[in-house]
Amino acid sequence: MPARSPVTGRSHEPSVRFAEELRLLRAQRGESLRQLAQALGWDASLFGKMEKGQTLGGPEVVEALAQHYGTGDLLLTLWELAAGDPKQFKEQYRRYMTLEAEALSMWHFGVSTVHGLLQTEGYARTLLSAGGLDGEELTRQVEARIGRRRSLDGVDPPQFRTILSEAVLRTPLADAGEWRKQLEYLVEAAERSNITVQVLPFMAGLNGLDSTAVIFLKLLNGRVVAYTENAHRGELIEETGPVERLQRAYDAMRDRALSPDESRKFVMRMLEEVPCDPSI
């Protein structure tokens, strides 16, 4: 049974607390799920699942609920806490997710995919679906991944650098419209002061991380850890020696990547190749 606060009687578990608040707000309004759905334009079953804790919903629906109930930032804050809760992720990733949430800065190399912190909902859904997820579990994992993006927003967000292999940008989604959204999001993200996007072109040649996606996290105590991943497994590396060897390989690769300005132009050229009308 979830731990209860001695003051409010509410759950300390973020996702449970979020569902509790949704039920309370609707009860205070005296609305049925059907009336709520008619007012906001979403299906009543979605609100029912959110109140049961079966799904968190996306940021758009939560923003609509916050406006409907007049809660200010309360609902969005609860949603962010629930979406960022390590328990939302598969057990083998929870230790990493906890460290990611605490990181002061992060630097990443993507060998084949965009990092989760910069993925659009459509990209995340396609990628996770290709990995075998479906149904409610797919929905939960997509919501959790999109919730992580909020960590790069707000006051004093962490610095985040991503270097994307050219292969990432030349592996489109089947849905041209969703692929366009992903490329546009990369361009938009690169304009933020705390985010740097670079491209490693094919012409840069082989490098020490050719088959390995990696992200480094600088923690509050100054320690740096690394997380490496391939299609079949991920590994959190905390020992100083292996982390430093990975950093040397990363630094050598970064020296051969396009500058942030050149990288932005590269992504824009990729955008120009995507049809505006997915049916074309």
Coordinates of C-alpha atoms in Angstrom, one line a residue:
M1 CA 0.0 0.0 0.0
P2 CA 1.4 3.5 -0.9
A3 CA 2.8 5.5 2.0
R4 CA 0.3 8.1 3.3
S5 CA 1.1 11.6 4.5
P6 CA 0.1 12.2 8.2
V7 CA -1.0 15.7 7.3
T8 CA -3.1 15.4 4.1
G9 CA -3.8 11.7 3.9
R10 CA -2.7 11.9 0.3
S11 CA -0.3 9.4 -1.4
H12 CA 3.4 10.2 -1.6
E13 CA 3.6 8.2 -4.8
P14 CA 3.5 10.8 -7.7
S15 CA 1.3 8.9 -10.1
V16 CA -1.2 7.9 -7.4
R17 CA -1.3 11.5 -6.1
F18 CA -1.9 12.8 -9.6
A19 CA -4.9 10.4 -10.1
E20 CA -6.3 11.3 -6.7
E21 CA -6.2 15.0 -7.5
L22 CA -8.1 14.4 -10.8
R23 CA -10.8 12.5 -9.0
L24 CA -11.1 15.1 -6.3
L25 CA -11.3 18.0 -8.8
R26 CA -14.1 16.4 -10.8
A27 CA -16.0 15.4 -7.7
Q28 CA -15.8 19.0 -6.5
R29 CA -17.3 20.2 -9.8
G30 CA -20.0 17.5 -9.7
E31 CA -19.2 16.5 -13.3
S32 CA -19.5 13.1 -14.9
L33 CA -16.8 11.8 -17.1
R34 CA -19.1 12.3 -20.0
Q35 CA -19.7 16.0 -19.2
L36 CA -15.9 16.5 -18.7
A37 CA -15.3 14.9 -22.1
Q38 CA -17.9 17.1 -23.8
A39 CA -16.4 20.2 -22.2
L40 CA -12.8 19.4 -23.3
G41 CA -13.2 17.4 -26.5
W42 CA -11.4 14.2 -25.4
D43 CA -12.9 10.8 -25.0
A44 CA -14.4 10.1 -21.6
S45 CA -12.5 6.8 -21.4
L46 CA -9.2 8.7 -21.4
F47 CA -10.2 10.7 -18.3
G48 CA -11.5 7.5 -16.7
K49 CA -8.1 5.8 -17.2
M50 CA -6.3 8.9 -15.9
E51 CA -8.3 8.9 -12.7
K52 CA -7.7 5.2 -12.2
G53 CA -3.9 5.7 -12.6
Q54 CA -3.8 3.6 -15.8
T55 CA -2.4 6.4 -17.9
L56 CA -1.0 9.9 -17.2
G57 CA -2.2 11.5 -20.4
G58 CA -0.1 13.9 -22.4
P59 CA 0.8 17.5 -21.5
E60 CA -1.9 18.9 -23.8
V61 CA -4.7 17.2 -22.0
V62 CA -3.3 18.1 -18.6
E63 CA -3.0 21.7 -19.6
A64 CA -6.7 21.6 -20.7
L65 CA -7.7 20.1 -17.4
A66 CA -5.7 22.7 -15.5
Q67 CA -7.5 25.5 -17.3
H68 CA -10.9 23.8 -16.9
Y69 CA -10.5 23.4 -13.2
G70 CA -8.5 26.7 -12.7
T71 CA -5.7 25.0 -10.8
G72 CA -2.9 27.2 -12.1
D73 CA 0.4 25.2 -12.1
L74 CA -0.8 22.5 -9.7
L75 CA -1.9 19.8 -12.1
L76 CA 1.0 20.3 -14.5
T77 CA 3.4 20.1 -11.5
L78 CA 1.9 16.9 -10.3
W79 CA 1.9 15.5 -13.8
E80 CA 5.6 16.4 -14.2
L81 CA 6.5 14.7 -11.0
A82 CA 4.5 11.6 -12.0
A83 CA 6.0 11.5 -15.5
G84 CA 9.5 11.9 -14.2
D85 CA 9.1 9.3 -11.4
P86 CA 11.7 6.5 -12.0
K87 CA 9.0 4.0 -11.2
Q88 CA 7.3 4.9 -14.5
F89 CA 10.3 3.3 -16.3
K90 CA 11.3 -0.4 -16.6
E91 CA 13.2 -1.6 -13.5
Q92 CA 16.6 -1.9 -15.3
Y93 CA 16.5 1.8 -16.2
R94 CA 15.4 3.3 -12.9
R95 CA 18.9 3.9 -11.4
Y96 CA 19.9 5.8 -14.5
M97 CA 16.7 7.8 -14.6
T98 CA 17.3 8.8 -11.0
L99 CA 20.8 10.1 -11.8
E100 CA 19.6 11.8 -15.0
A101 CA 17.0 13.8 -13.0
E102 CA 19.8 15.0 -10.7
A103 CA 22.4 15.8 -13.3
L104 CA 23.9 19.3 -13.6
S105 CA 25.0 18.7 -17.2
M106 CA 24.8 15.9 -19.9
W107 CA 26.5 15.2 -23.1
H108 CA 25.4 12.5 -25.5
F109 CA 26.2 10.7 -28.7
G110 CA 23.4 9.1 -30.8
V111 CA 24.6 6.4 -33.1
S112 CA 21.2 5.5 -34.6
T113 CA 18.4 7.4 -32.8
V114 CA 17.6 10.8 -31.2
H115 CA 18.0 10.9 -27.4
G116 CA 14.8 10.5 -25.4
L117 CA 15.1 14.0 -24.0
L118 CA 14.7 15.4 -27.6
Q119 CA 12.2 12.9 -29.0
T120 CA 8.7 14.0 -30.1
E121 CA 5.7 11.9 -29.1
G122 CA 5.4 10.4 -32.6
Y123 CA 9.1 9.5 -32.7
A124 CA 9.0 7.9 -29.3
R125 CA 5.9 5.9 -30.0
T126 CA 7.3 4.6 -33.3
L127 CA 10.7 3.7 -31.6
L128 CA 9.1 2.0 -28.6
S129 CA 6.6 0.2 -30.7
A130 CA 9.4 -1.2 -32.9
G131 CA 11.0 -2.5 -29.7
G132 CA 7.9 -4.6 -29.0
L133 CA 5.8 -2.5 -26.8
D134 CA 2.1 -2.1 -27.4
G135 CA -1.2 -1.3 -25.7
E136 CA -1.2 0.4 -22.3
E137 CA 2.4 -0.3 -21.6
L138 CA 3.4 1.5 -24.8
T139 CA 1.2 4.5 -23.8
R140 CA 2.8 4.6 -20.3
Q141 CA 6.3 4.5 -21.7
V142 CA 5.7 7.2 -24.3
E143 CA 4.2 9.4 -21.6
A144 CA 7.1 8.8 -19.3
R145 CA 9.6 9.6 -22.1
I146 CA 7.8 12.8 -23.0
G147 CA 7.7 13.8 -19.4
R148 CA 11.4 13.6 -19.2
R149 CA 11.7 16.5 -21.7
R150 CA 10.5 18.9 -19.0
S151 CA 13.8 18.5 -17.2
L152 CA 15.4 20.7 -19.9
D153 CA 12.9 23.5 -19.4
G154 CA 12.3 25.8 -16.4
V155 CA 14.6 27.8 -14.2
D156 CA 18.3 26.9 -14.4
P157 CA 17.9 23.7 -16.5
P158 CA 20.9 21.4 -17.0
Q159 CA 23.2 21.9 -20.0
F160 CA 22.6 19.2 -22.6
R161 CA 24.8 18.5 -25.7
T162 CA 23.9 15.9 -28.2
I163 CA 26.0 14.8 -31.2
L164 CA 24.0 12.9 -33.7
S165 CA 25.5 10.6 -36.3
E166 CA 24.3 11.5 -39.8
A167 CA 22.7 8.1 -39.8
V168 CA 20.2 9.3 -37.3
L169 CA 19.0 12.1 -39.6
R170 CA 18.9 9.8 -42.6
T171 CA 16.7 7.2 -41.0
P172 CA 13.2 8.8 -41.3
L173 CA 9.9 7.7 -39.8
A174 CA 7.4 6.0 -42.2
D175 CA 5.0 8.9 -41.4
A176 CA 6.6 11.9 -43.1
G177 CA 4.5 14.3 -41.0
E178 CA 5.8 12.9 -37.8
W179 CA 9.4 12.9 -39.1
R180 CA 9.0 16.5 -40.0
K181 CA 7.9 17.3 -36.5
Q182 CA 10.9 15.5 -35.1
L183 CA 13.4 17.5 -37.3
E184 CA 11.6 20.7 -36.5
Y185 CA 11.8 19.9 -32.8
L186 CA 15.6 19.4 -33.1
V187 CA 16.0 22.8 -34.8
E188 CA 13.8 24.5 -32.1
A189 CA 15.6 22.8 -29.2
A190 CA 19.0 23.9 -30.6
E191 CA 17.9 27.5 -30.2
R192 CA 17.7 27.2 -26.4
S193 CA 20.7 28.4 -24.5
N194 CA 21.1 25.2 -22.5
I195 CA 20.9 22.8 -25.5
T196 CA 23.6 22.2 -28.1
V197 CA 23.0 20.0 -31.2
Q198 CA 25.8 18.8 -33.4
V199 CA 26.0 16.4 -36.3
L200 CA 28.7 13.9 -37.0
P201 CA 28.8 13.5 -40.8
F202 CA 29.6 10.3 -42.6
M203 CA 32.7 12.0 -44.0
A204 CA 34.2 12.3 -40.5
G205 CA 35.1 8.6 -40.9
L206 CA 35.3 5.9 -38.2
N207 CA 35.4 6.8 -34.5
G208 CA 35.8 5.0 -31.2
L209 CA 32.0 5.0 -30.6
D210 CA 30.8 3.8 -34.0
S211 CA 28.6 1.1 -32.5
T212 CA 27.8 2.7 -29.1
A213 CA 25.3 5.3 -28.0
V214 CA 26.5 7.0 -24.9
I215 CA 25.5 9.7 -22.5
F216 CA 27.6 11.2 -19.7
L217 CA 26.0 12.8 -16.6
K218 CA 27.8 15.2 -14.3
L219 CA 26.3 14.9 -10.9
L220 CA 26.0 17.3 -8.0
N221 CA 29.1 16.0 -6.3
G222 CA 31.1 16.6 -9.5
R223 CA 31.3 12.9 -10.3
V224 CA 30.7 11.8 -13.9
V225 CA 29.0 8.6 -14.9
A226 CA 28.2 7.1 -18.3
Y227 CA 25.4 5.1 -19.7
T228 CA 26.0 3.1 -22.9
E229 CA 23.4 1.4 -25.0
N230 CA 22.9 -0.7 -28.0
A231 CA 19.8 -2.4 -29.5
H232 CA 19.8 -5.2 -26.9
R233 CA 21.0 -3.8 -23.6
G234 CA 22.1 -0.7 -21.7
E235 CA 24.8 -0.4 -19.0
L236 CA 25.4 2.2 -16.4
I237 CA 29.1 2.7 -15.9
E238 CA 30.3 4.4 -12.7
E239 CA 33.9 3.4 -12.4
T240 CA 36.3 6.3 -13.0
G241 CA 38.7 4.4 -15.4
P242 CA 36.1 3.2 -18.0
V243 CA 34.2 6.5 -17.8
E244 CA 37.4 8.4 -18.7
R245 CA 38.2 6.1 -21.6
L246 CA 34.7 6.7 -23.0
Q247 CA 35.1 10.5 -22.5
R248 CA 38.4 10.5 -24.5
A249 CA 36.6 8.7 -27.4
Y250 CA 33.8 11.2 -27.1
D251 CA 36.1 14.2 -27.1
A252 CA 37.9 12.9 -30.2
M253 CA 34.6 12.5 -32.0
R254 CA 33.3 15.9 -31.0
D255 CA 36.4 17.5 -32.6
R256 CA 35.3 16.0 -35.9
A257 CA 31.6 16.9 -35.7
L258 CA 30.1 19.9 -37.4
S259 CA 29.8 23.1 -35.4
P260 CA 26.4 23.9 -33.9
D261 CA 25.7 26.5 -36.6
E262 CA 26.7 24.1 -39.4
S263 CA 24.7 21.3 -37.7
R264 CA 21.6 23.5 -37.7
K265 CA 22.0 24.1 -41.4
F266 CA 22.4 20.3 -41.9
V267 CA 19.2 19.5 -40.1
M268 CA 17.4 22.3 -42.1
R269 CA 18.6 20.6 -45.3
M270 CA 17.1 17.3 -44.1
L271 CA 13.9 19.1 -43.5
E272 CA 13.8 20.4 -47.0
E273 CA 13.8 16.8 -48.3
V274 CA 10.7 15.9 -46.3
P275 CA 7.4 16.4 -48.2
C276 CA 5.1 18.9 -46.6
D277 CA 2.2 16.6 -47.6
P278 CA 2.8 13.1 -46.3
S279 CA 0.7 11.7 -49.2
I280 CA 3.3 13.0 -51.7

